[in-house]
Every structure is written in structure tokens, then in C-alpha cells.
Short mmCIF file of C-alpha atoms in Angstrom, two decimals:
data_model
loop_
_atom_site.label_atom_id
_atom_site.label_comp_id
_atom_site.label_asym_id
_atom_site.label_seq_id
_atom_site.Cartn_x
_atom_site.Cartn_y
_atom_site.Cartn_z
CA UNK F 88 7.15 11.17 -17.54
CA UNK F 89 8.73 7.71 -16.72
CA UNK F 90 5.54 4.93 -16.31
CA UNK F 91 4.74 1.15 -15.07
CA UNK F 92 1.93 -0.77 -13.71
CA UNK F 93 2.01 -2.36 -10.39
CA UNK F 94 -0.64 -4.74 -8.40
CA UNK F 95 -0.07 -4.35 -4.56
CA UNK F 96 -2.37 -7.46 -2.90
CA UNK F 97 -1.62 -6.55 0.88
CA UNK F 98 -1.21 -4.74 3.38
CA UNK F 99 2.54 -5.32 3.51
CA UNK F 100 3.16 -4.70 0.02
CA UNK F 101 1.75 -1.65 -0.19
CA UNK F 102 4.02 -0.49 3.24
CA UNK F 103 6.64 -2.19 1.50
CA UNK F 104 6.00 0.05 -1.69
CA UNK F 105 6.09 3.49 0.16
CA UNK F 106 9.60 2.48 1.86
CA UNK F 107 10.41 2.31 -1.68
CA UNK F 108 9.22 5.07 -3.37
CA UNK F 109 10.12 7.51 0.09
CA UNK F 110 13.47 7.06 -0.86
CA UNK F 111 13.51 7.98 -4.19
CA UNK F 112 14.99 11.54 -4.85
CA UNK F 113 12.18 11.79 -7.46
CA UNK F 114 8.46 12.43 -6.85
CA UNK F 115 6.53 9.18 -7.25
CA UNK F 116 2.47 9.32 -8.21
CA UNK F 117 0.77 6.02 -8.29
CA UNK F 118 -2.94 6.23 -9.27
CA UNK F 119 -5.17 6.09 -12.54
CA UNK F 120 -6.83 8.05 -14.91
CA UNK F 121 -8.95 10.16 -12.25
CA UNK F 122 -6.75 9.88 -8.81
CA UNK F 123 -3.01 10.31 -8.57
CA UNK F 124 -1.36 9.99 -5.13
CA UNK F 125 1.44 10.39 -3.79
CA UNK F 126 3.86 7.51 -3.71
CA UNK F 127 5.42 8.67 -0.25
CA UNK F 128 2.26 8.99 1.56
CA UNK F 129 1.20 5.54 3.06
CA UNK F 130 -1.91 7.25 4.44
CA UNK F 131 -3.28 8.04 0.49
CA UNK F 132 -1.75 4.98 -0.61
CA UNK F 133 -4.54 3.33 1.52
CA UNK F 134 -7.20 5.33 -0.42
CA UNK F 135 -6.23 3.47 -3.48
CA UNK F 136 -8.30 0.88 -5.36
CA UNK F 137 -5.75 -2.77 -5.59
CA UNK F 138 -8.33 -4.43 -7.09
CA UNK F 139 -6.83 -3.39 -10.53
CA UNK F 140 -3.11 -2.52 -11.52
CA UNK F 141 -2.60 1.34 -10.73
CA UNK F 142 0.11 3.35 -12.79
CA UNK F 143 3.08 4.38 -11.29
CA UNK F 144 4.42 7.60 -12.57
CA UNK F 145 7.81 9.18 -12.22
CA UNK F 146 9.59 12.44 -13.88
CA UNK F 147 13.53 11.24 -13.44
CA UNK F 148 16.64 10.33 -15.64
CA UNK F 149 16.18 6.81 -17.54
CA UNK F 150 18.90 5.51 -15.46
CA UNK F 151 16.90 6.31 -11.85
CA UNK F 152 13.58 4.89 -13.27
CA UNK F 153 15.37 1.55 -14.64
CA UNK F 154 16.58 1.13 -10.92
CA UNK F 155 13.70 2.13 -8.99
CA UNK F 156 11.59 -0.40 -11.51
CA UNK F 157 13.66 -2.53 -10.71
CA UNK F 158 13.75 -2.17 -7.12
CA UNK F 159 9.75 -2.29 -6.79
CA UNK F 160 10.36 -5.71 -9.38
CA UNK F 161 8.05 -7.95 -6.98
CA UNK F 162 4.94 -6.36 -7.81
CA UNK F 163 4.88 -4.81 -11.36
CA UNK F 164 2.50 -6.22 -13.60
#
């Protein structure tokens, strides 16, 4: 498993985030130690805590992750 922090500070972002992670041919979780949601799910993105960084977690090839961190550059930590 494939891991980086992120801070989303808005609304926007954190629609911005989903778009994203939904098309990622990977499953995304973004969460901490006791809640992991799923990236793809803008509803349970909203139960999240932003106050903090939460982890993103990903189980893909080296070469996916390097893009999709990348791609999502704007708000990891």
C-alpha cells in the first residue's frame, strides 16, 4: 500500500479531490488511524475531519501512484 498526506481547506478542494481520485482505476481510501473512506464517495468525504492532514492510501503500480500524487499535487502536505 502506496501512501501521502493531504490537507483539503474547502469545499471545492475536497469536490475537486473526488473528481480526482473517481478516475483512478485504483481504489483510493483517505482517512486516519480509526476512519478510512472512500476516495470516490464525495458524500463520506464530507464526514472527514480537514482540520488535520488525512492519509491517502492507494494499492497500485509505483508508476500510477507517482501520477495520481502528482495529479492531486495542490494539496499534499
Amino acid at each position: 500500500m502506496l501512501e501521502f498526506d493531504i490537507i483539503l481547506r474547502s469545499l471545492k478542494q475536497v469536490q475537486e479531490f473526488v473528481s480526482l481520485a473517481m478516475v483512478q482505476p485504483f481504489e483510493v481510501l483517505v482517512g486516519n488511524d480509526r476512519q478510512n473512506i472512500n476516495g470516490k464517495d464525495l458524500m463520506g468525504m464530507f464526514s472527514l475531519d480537514y482540520s488535520h492532514p488525512v492519509r491517502v492510501r492507494v494499492t497500485c503500480p509505483q508508476e500510477q501512484f507517482a501520477c495520481f500524487r502528482s495529479s492531486a499535487g495542490e494539496f499534499v502536505v
